[in-house]
Coordinates of C-alpha atoms in Angstrom, one line a residue:
M78 CA 26.5 20.2 -91.7
I79 CA 22.5 19.2 -90.9
R80 CA 19.8 19.9 -93.4
L81 CA 16.1 19.6 -92.5
L82 CA 14.2 18.9 -95.3
F83 CA 11.0 21.0 -95.0
C84 CA 8.8 21.9 -98.0
A85 CA 7.3 25.1 -98.0
F86 CA 4.0 24.3 -100.5
I87 CA 2.3 23.5 -97.6
G88 CA 4.5 23.9 -94.4
F89 CA 4.7 21.0 -92.9
A90 CA 6.5 17.6 -92.5
I91 CA 7.6 16.2 -96.3
A92 CA 4.4 16.9 -98.2
G93 CA 4.5 18.4 -101.4
C94 CA 8.2 17.4 -101.8
S95 CA 8.9 14.1 -104.4
T96 CA 8.9 11.6 -101.9
N97 CA 5.1 10.0 -102.6
S98 CA 6.7 7.0 -104.6
G99 CA 5.4 9.7 -107.5
H100 CA 1.8 8.8 -106.8
V101 CA -0.7 11.5 -108.9
K102 CA -3.6 12.9 -106.3
A103 CA -6.0 10.5 -106.4
E104 CA -9.5 12.3 -108.2
L105 CA -12.5 11.5 -105.4
K106 CA -14.7 9.4 -106.1
E107 CA -18.1 8.9 -105.7
F108 CA -19.0 7.2 -102.7
D109 CA -22.3 6.0 -100.9
A110 CA -22.8 8.0 -97.7
R111 CA -23.8 6.5 -94.2
Y112 CA -22.4 8.6 -91.8
L113 CA -21.7 12.6 -91.4
L114 CA -20.1 15.1 -90.1
K115 CA -21.8 17.7 -88.1
R116 CA -20.2 21.0 -86.2
D117 CA -20.3 21.2 -82.8
W118 CA -18.4 24.5 -83.0
A119 CA -15.8 26.7 -84.7
K120 CA -13.4 29.4 -84.1
G121 CA -9.8 31.2 -85.1
V122 CA -6.2 31.0 -84.3
D123 CA -3.8 32.7 -86.5
S124 CA -2.7 31.3 -89.7
I125 CA -0.3 28.6 -89.2
S126 CA 2.7 27.4 -91.4
R127 CA 5.2 24.7 -89.1
A128 CA 4.1 21.3 -89.2
Q129 CA 5.1 21.2 -85.4
M130 CA 2.2 23.1 -84.5
Q131 CA -0.8 21.4 -83.5
V132 CA -4.2 20.9 -81.2
S133 CA -3.6 19.3 -77.9
I134 CA -6.5 18.2 -75.7
Y135 CA -6.5 18.1 -71.8
K136 CA -9.1 18.0 -68.8
S137 CA -11.8 19.0 -71.1
A138 CA -10.0 22.2 -72.6
V139 CA -8.4 22.2 -76.2
F140 CA -4.9 24.2 -76.5
A141 CA -3.9 25.6 -80.2
A142 CA -1.0 27.7 -80.6
S143 CA -0.2 29.9 -83.6
D144 CA 3.5 30.6 -85.3
S145 CA 3.1 34.5 -83.8
G146 CA 3.2 33.3 -80.4
D147 CA -0.5 33.5 -79.2
V148 CA -1.6 30.8 -77.3
S149 CA -5.0 29.6 -76.5
S150 CA -7.5 27.5 -74.7
F151 CA -11.0 26.7 -75.2
S152 CA -13.8 24.8 -73.9
L153 CA -14.0 21.2 -74.9
D154 CA -17.9 21.1 -74.9
S155 CA -19.1 24.4 -76.1
G156 CA -15.6 25.8 -77.9
K157 CA -15.9 29.3 -75.4
K158 CA -12.2 30.6 -75.2
R159 CA -11.0 30.1 -71.6
W160 CA -8.0 32.9 -72.1
S161 CA -5.7 33.4 -74.5
R162 CA -1.6 34.6 -74.4
D163 CA 0.5 36.3 -76.4
V164 CA 4.0 34.6 -75.3
G165 CA 5.6 37.8 -77.0
A166 CA 8.1 35.0 -79.6
E167 CA 7.8 32.8 -82.7
L168 CA 7.1 30.0 -81.9
S169 CA 8.8 26.4 -83.6
A170 CA 7.0 23.7 -81.9
G171 CA 3.6 23.1 -79.3
V172 CA 1.2 22.7 -77.9
G173 CA 2.3 20.2 -74.8
V174 CA -0.2 19.6 -72.2
G175 CA 0.2 18.0 -69.2
D176 CA 1.1 18.6 -65.4
D177 CA -1.2 21.3 -65.6
I178 CA 0.8 23.0 -68.0
V179 CA 1.1 24.0 -71.2
V180 CA 4.6 23.8 -72.8
V181 CA 5.8 25.6 -76.2
G182 CA 8.6 26.1 -77.9
T183 CA 10.5 29.3 -79.5
L184 CA 12.5 29.9 -82.7
D185 CA 14.7 31.6 -80.0
G186 CA 15.6 28.5 -78.4
D187 CA 13.4 29.0 -74.9
L188 CA 10.7 26.5 -73.1
I189 CA 7.8 28.5 -72.3
A190 CA 5.3 26.4 -69.9
L191 CA 2.0 28.5 -68.8
S192 CA -0.4 27.6 -66.6
A193 CA -3.3 25.5 -68.1
E194 CA -6.4 26.8 -66.2
D195 CA -5.1 30.6 -66.9
G196 CA -2.3 31.1 -69.5
A197 CA -0.5 32.7 -66.7
E198 CA 3.4 32.2 -66.9
V199 CA 4.8 29.1 -64.6
W200 CA 8.2 29.2 -66.3
K201 CA 10.8 30.3 -69.3
H202 CA 13.9 28.3 -69.9
A203 CA 16.6 29.3 -72.6
L204 CA 17.2 25.9 -74.3
A205 CA 19.0 26.9 -77.0
R206 CA 18.0 24.9 -79.1
E207 CA 15.0 25.0 -81.6
V208 CA 12.3 22.0 -80.6
V209 CA 11.1 20.1 -83.3
A210 CA 8.1 18.2 -81.6
P211 CA 5.1 19.1 -79.5
P212 CA 6.7 19.0 -76.1
T213 CA 5.8 15.8 -74.0
I214 CA 4.2 16.5 -70.4
S215 CA 4.1 13.6 -67.9
S216 CA 4.9 12.2 -64.7
G217 CA 6.6 15.8 -63.0
Y218 CA 8.9 16.0 -66.5
V219 CA 8.5 17.9 -69.5
I220 CA 10.1 16.2 -72.6
A221 CA 11.7 18.3 -75.8
H222 CA 13.6 17.4 -78.7
S223 CA 15.8 19.7 -80.4
G224 CA 16.4 19.3 -84.4
D225 CA 20.2 18.5 -83.7
G226 CA 19.2 15.3 -81.9
R227 CA 19.3 16.0 -78.4
V228 CA 16.4 15.2 -76.0
T229 CA 16.3 17.4 -72.9
A230 CA 14.3 16.5 -69.8
L231 CA 13.1 19.4 -67.4
S232 CA 11.0 19.3 -64.0
A233 CA 7.6 20.3 -65.3
K234 CA 7.6 22.4 -61.8
D235 CA 10.0 24.8 -62.5
G236 CA 12.2 23.9 -65.8
K237 CA 14.7 22.9 -64.0
P238 CA 17.0 20.4 -66.7
A239 CA 17.3 17.1 -65.1
W240 CA 19.2 15.3 -68.4
Y241 CA 20.2 14.9 -71.7
F242 CA 20.4 12.7 -74.2
D243 CA 22.7 13.3 -77.9
Q244 CA 21.7 11.1 -81.0
D245 CA 23.5 11.7 -84.3
V246 CA 21.6 13.0 -86.9
P247 CA 21.9 12.4 -90.7
A248 CA 23.1 14.7 -92.8
L249 CA 19.4 15.1 -94.5
S250 CA 16.2 14.4 -92.5
I251 CA 12.6 15.3 -92.4
R252 CA 12.4 18.5 -90.1
G253 CA 10.2 17.4 -87.6
A254 CA 9.6 14.5 -85.2
G255 CA 7.5 12.6 -83.0
Q256 CA 6.5 13.4 -79.3
S257 CA 7.9 11.0 -77.1
A258 CA 5.9 8.1 -75.1
V259 CA 5.7 8.5 -71.5
V260 CA 4.8 4.9 -69.6
S261 CA 5.6 3.4 -66.6
G262 CA 8.2 5.8 -65.1
A263 CA 10.1 5.7 -69.0
V264 CA 10.5 7.9 -71.8
A265 CA 10.8 5.8 -75.6
V266 CA 11.8 9.1 -78.2
G267 CA 12.3 8.1 -81.5
F268 CA 15.2 9.7 -83.5
A269 CA 15.7 10.7 -87.4
N270 CA 18.9 8.1 -87.7
G271 CA 16.3 5.5 -87.3
R272 CA 16.6 4.4 -84.3
L273 CA 14.1 4.7 -81.1
A274 CA 15.4 4.5 -77.4
M275 CA 14.0 3.9 -74.1
F276 CA 14.8 5.6 -70.6
I277 CA 14.2 5.7 -67.2
L278 CA 12.5 9.2 -66.5
E279 CA 13.7 10.3 -63.2
S280 CA 17.6 9.4 -64.4
G281 CA 17.8 9.3 -68.4
E282 CA 19.6 6.2 -67.7
M283 CA 18.6 3.5 -71.5
I284 CA 17.0 0.5 -70.5
W285 CA 17.3 -0.2 -74.4
E286 CA 17.6 0.8 -77.7
Q287 CA 16.7 -0.8 -81.3
Q288 CA 17.3 0.3 -84.7
I289 CA 13.8 0.5 -86.5
A290 CA 15.1 1.1 -89.9
I291 CA 18.2 1.1 -92.0
P292 CA 19.0 3.5 -94.8
R293 CA 17.8 2.4 -97.9
G294 CA 19.0 2.8 -101.6
R295 CA 21.3 5.3 -103.4
S296 CA 19.6 9.4 -102.9
E297 CA 19.9 11.1 -99.8
I298 CA 15.8 11.1 -99.9
S299 CA 15.3 7.1 -100.2
R300 CA 17.2 6.5 -97.7
L301 CA 15.3 8.9 -95.1
V302 CA 14.8 6.3 -91.8
D303 CA 13.4 9.3 -89.3
V304 CA 10.9 7.7 -87.0
D305 CA 9.1 10.4 -86.7
A306 CA 5.6 9.0 -85.7
S307 CA 4.7 9.3 -81.7
P308 CA 6.0 5.7 -80.4
L309 CA 1.9 4.3 -79.6
V310 CA 1.9 2.2 -76.3
Y311 CA -1.0 -0.6 -76.4
G312 CA -0.4 -3.0 -73.4
R313 CA 3.0 -4.1 -73.1
T314 CA 3.4 -3.9 -76.6
M315 CA 5.1 -0.5 -78.4
F316 CA 4.5 0.6 -82.2
V317 CA 6.6 1.7 -83.9
A318 CA 7.0 3.3 -87.3
S319 CA 9.6 5.3 -89.9
Y320 CA 9.9 7.1 -92.4
G321 CA 11.6 4.6 -94.2
K322 CA 9.3 1.4 -94.9
E323 CA 9.0 0.4 -91.4
I324 CA 6.4 -0.3 -89.0
V325 CA 7.7 -2.2 -85.8
A326 CA 5.9 -4.0 -82.6
L327 CA 8.1 -4.0 -79.7
D328 CA 8.3 -6.0 -76.4
L329 CA 7.9 -2.8 -74.3
R330 CA 10.2 -4.2 -71.6
S331 CA 12.3 -5.5 -73.1
G332 CA 12.3 -3.6 -76.8
E333 CA 12.2 -7.4 -78.1
T334 CA 11.0 -7.4 -81.4
R335 CA 7.6 -8.8 -82.2
W336 CA 6.5 -8.3 -85.8
K337 CA 7.1 -6.0 -89.0
K338 CA 5.9 -4.7 -91.6
D339 CA 7.0 -3.0 -94.4
I340 CA 5.4 0.4 -94.1
G341 CA 6.4 4.0 -93.9
T342 CA 4.7 6.2 -92.4
Y343 CA 5.6 9.8 -90.2
R344 CA 1.9 10.1 -89.6
D345 CA 0.9 8.7 -85.8
M346 CA -0.9 5.5 -85.6
M347 CA -3.8 5.1 -83.7
V348 CA -5.0 1.3 -82.2
D349 CA -9.0 0.9 -82.1
G350 CA -10.2 -3.3 -80.3
Q351 CA -7.8 -5.6 -82.4
L352 CA -6.6 -2.9 -85.0
L353 CA -4.3 -0.8 -85.7
F354 CA -4.7 2.0 -88.0
V355 CA -1.6 3.6 -90.3
S356 CA -1.5 6.2 -93.1
D357 CA 1.5 5.8 -95.2
I358 CA 3.3 8.3 -97.2
E359 CA 2.0 7.3 -100.1
G360 CA -1.8 8.0 -99.1
H361 CA -3.1 4.4 -98.1
V362 CA -4.8 4.0 -94.9
W363 CA -4.3 0.6 -93.2
A364 CA -5.9 -1.5 -90.8
L365 CA -3.8 -4.2 -89.5
D366 CA -3.5 -7.1 -86.5
R367 CA -1.9 -5.4 -84.1
R368 CA -1.2 -8.6 -82.3
N369 CA 1.0 -10.3 -85.6
G370 CA 0.6 -7.1 -88.0
Q371 CA -1.0 -8.8 -90.8
T372 CA -3.2 -6.9 -93.4
V373 CA -7.2 -7.1 -92.5
W374 CA -8.1 -4.1 -94.8
E375 CA -6.0 -1.5 -97.2
T376 CA -7.0 1.0 -99.1
D377 CA -5.7 2.9 -101.9
E378 CA -8.5 5.7 -102.9
L379 CA -6.8 8.7 -101.5
L380 CA -3.3 8.6 -103.1
G381 CA -1.2 11.1 -103.2
R382 CA -3.4 13.0 -100.8
Y383 CA -0.9 13.4 -98.0
L384 CA -3.1 12.2 -95.2
T385 CA -3.2 13.1 -91.6
N386 CA -3.3 10.1 -88.5
P387 CA -6.0 7.9 -88.8
V388 CA -8.7 8.5 -85.3
A389 CA -11.2 6.6 -84.4
I390 CA -14.7 8.0 -83.1
N391 CA -18.6 6.4 -83.3
G392 CA -17.3 3.4 -84.7
Q393 CA -15.7 4.5 -88.1
V394 CA -11.9 5.7 -88.9
I395 CA -11.2 9.8 -89.7
V396 CA -8.5 11.1 -91.9
G397 CA -7.5 14.4 -93.5
D398 CA -6.4 15.8 -96.9
V399 CA -3.9 18.4 -98.0
D400 CA -6.9 19.7 -99.5
G401 CA -9.0 20.5 -96.2
Y402 CA -11.3 17.4 -97.1
L403 CA -11.8 15.1 -94.1
H404 CA -12.5 11.3 -95.3
I405 CA -14.5 9.2 -92.8
L406 CA -13.6 5.1 -93.5
S407 CA -15.9 2.2 -92.5
R408 CA -13.6 0.5 -89.8
E409 CA -14.3 -3.2 -91.1
D410 CA -13.1 -2.7 -95.2
G411 CA -11.7 1.0 -95.6
K412 CA -14.3 1.8 -98.1
V413 CA -15.4 5.5 -97.7
I414 CA -18.4 6.3 -96.2
G415 CA -18.6 9.7 -95.3
R416 CA -16.4 13.2 -96.4
L417 CA -16.7 16.6 -95.4
S418 CA -15.0 19.9 -97.2
Y419 CA -13.4 21.6 -94.3
D420 CA -10.9 24.3 -95.4
D421 CA -8.8 24.9 -98.7
E422 CA -6.0 24.6 -97.2
P423 CA -4.6 21.6 -94.4
F424 CA -4.7 20.2 -91.3
S425 CA -2.1 21.6 -89.0
G426 CA -0.8 18.9 -87.3
N427 CA -2.5 15.7 -85.6
L428 CA -6.4 15.0 -85.7
R429 CA -7.5 14.3 -82.2
V430 CA -10.5 12.5 -80.6
E431 CA -11.9 13.0 -77.3
D432 CA -15.0 12.4 -75.7
E433 CA -17.0 11.5 -79.2
H434 CA -15.4 15.3 -80.0
L435 CA -13.2 15.3 -83.5
V436 CA -10.9 18.6 -82.9
V437 CA -9.1 20.0 -86.2
L438 CA -6.7 22.8 -86.7
S439 CA -6.0 24.3 -90.6
R440 CA -3.5 26.1 -91.4
E441 CA -5.7 28.8 -91.8
G442 CA -6.0 29.0 -88.5
N443 CA -9.6 27.5 -88.6
L444 CA -10.4 25.4 -85.2
A445 CA -13.4 23.5 -84.9
S446 CA -15.7 20.6 -83.6
Y447 CA -17.6 17.8 -84.9
N448 CA -19.4 14.6 -84.1
L449 CA -19.8 12.0 -86.4
S450 CA -23.4 10.4 -86.7
E451 CA -25.4 7.3 -88.8
I452 CA -27.5 9.1 -91.4
V453 CA -31.1 7.3 -91.0
N454 CA -33.7 7.4 -93.5
K455 CA -32.1 8.1 -96.5

């Protein structure tokens, strides 16, 4: 029987479980403030408890959804509400956006596609499986990842299934999955058993498959190897991360390993220039040389704070934490150079950056856009 590890304490992924190597939440230290976040706008949506609900940005619009089934769109520049729609069902995952549609998954196993322009329903498909990752929409296809290990590709136009692939799921795995990555007519998908596979997008034929991480340890939790971070493509390299202490750089065409690093994460990674930024399961933030995996810097100031994905904005790096803080880190050495207390609740899903807008969504349903500026004349 498949068991999904889910902790109600903060309602997403594995935060709140005793899986962060016993690290006590680090106390925040004083710092030399050099940058600050200024709010552009703030809006509210219904509260969120599921990890798979996150904000998305598409064509200068922000899209967000709540557990209860409300899906909304806002202007990226002004925050003005463009439209809002109640899909009439509780949601399990969203928001996926692309090809001019917005797609969410329901707890009943349905996929619902709405128009990105006005929120009108485009199609609905009874998948009969709970989707555990925001659907990926690209190149005419919707890719949906279910909790039982099935990946389904559907037509973005009408929701008709094109192909599916079943992968074995371990007895215990983390609830949720990363979004798939579509590139050059193919799609990369990570699985709970530590494997990553590349498929031809149109047919579902497997191009290659790699074992990213192998279960280690005696306890079930120590043997978790879920590939829950979304595969990250940069040039001819794909970066893949597993909860099971492994980050791997793969050749995009062949799947051959270029380098490995013993770092575990379930958060999405980011490339900025020559650097690959990672926030790991223990609370370290890493800057790695994307060419060889060598450590450029690493900071442990935020241990045990269950960090979000790192994002780059205005030449610096930002991560959020379980207490609702946004930490600004120097791109050069990882030192804290700014901080904002955003909310008393954790963030829902990924932080997003588009056109120098940092867009964040909390579990309380607080949605906001910020810009980062340097402090002058201190």
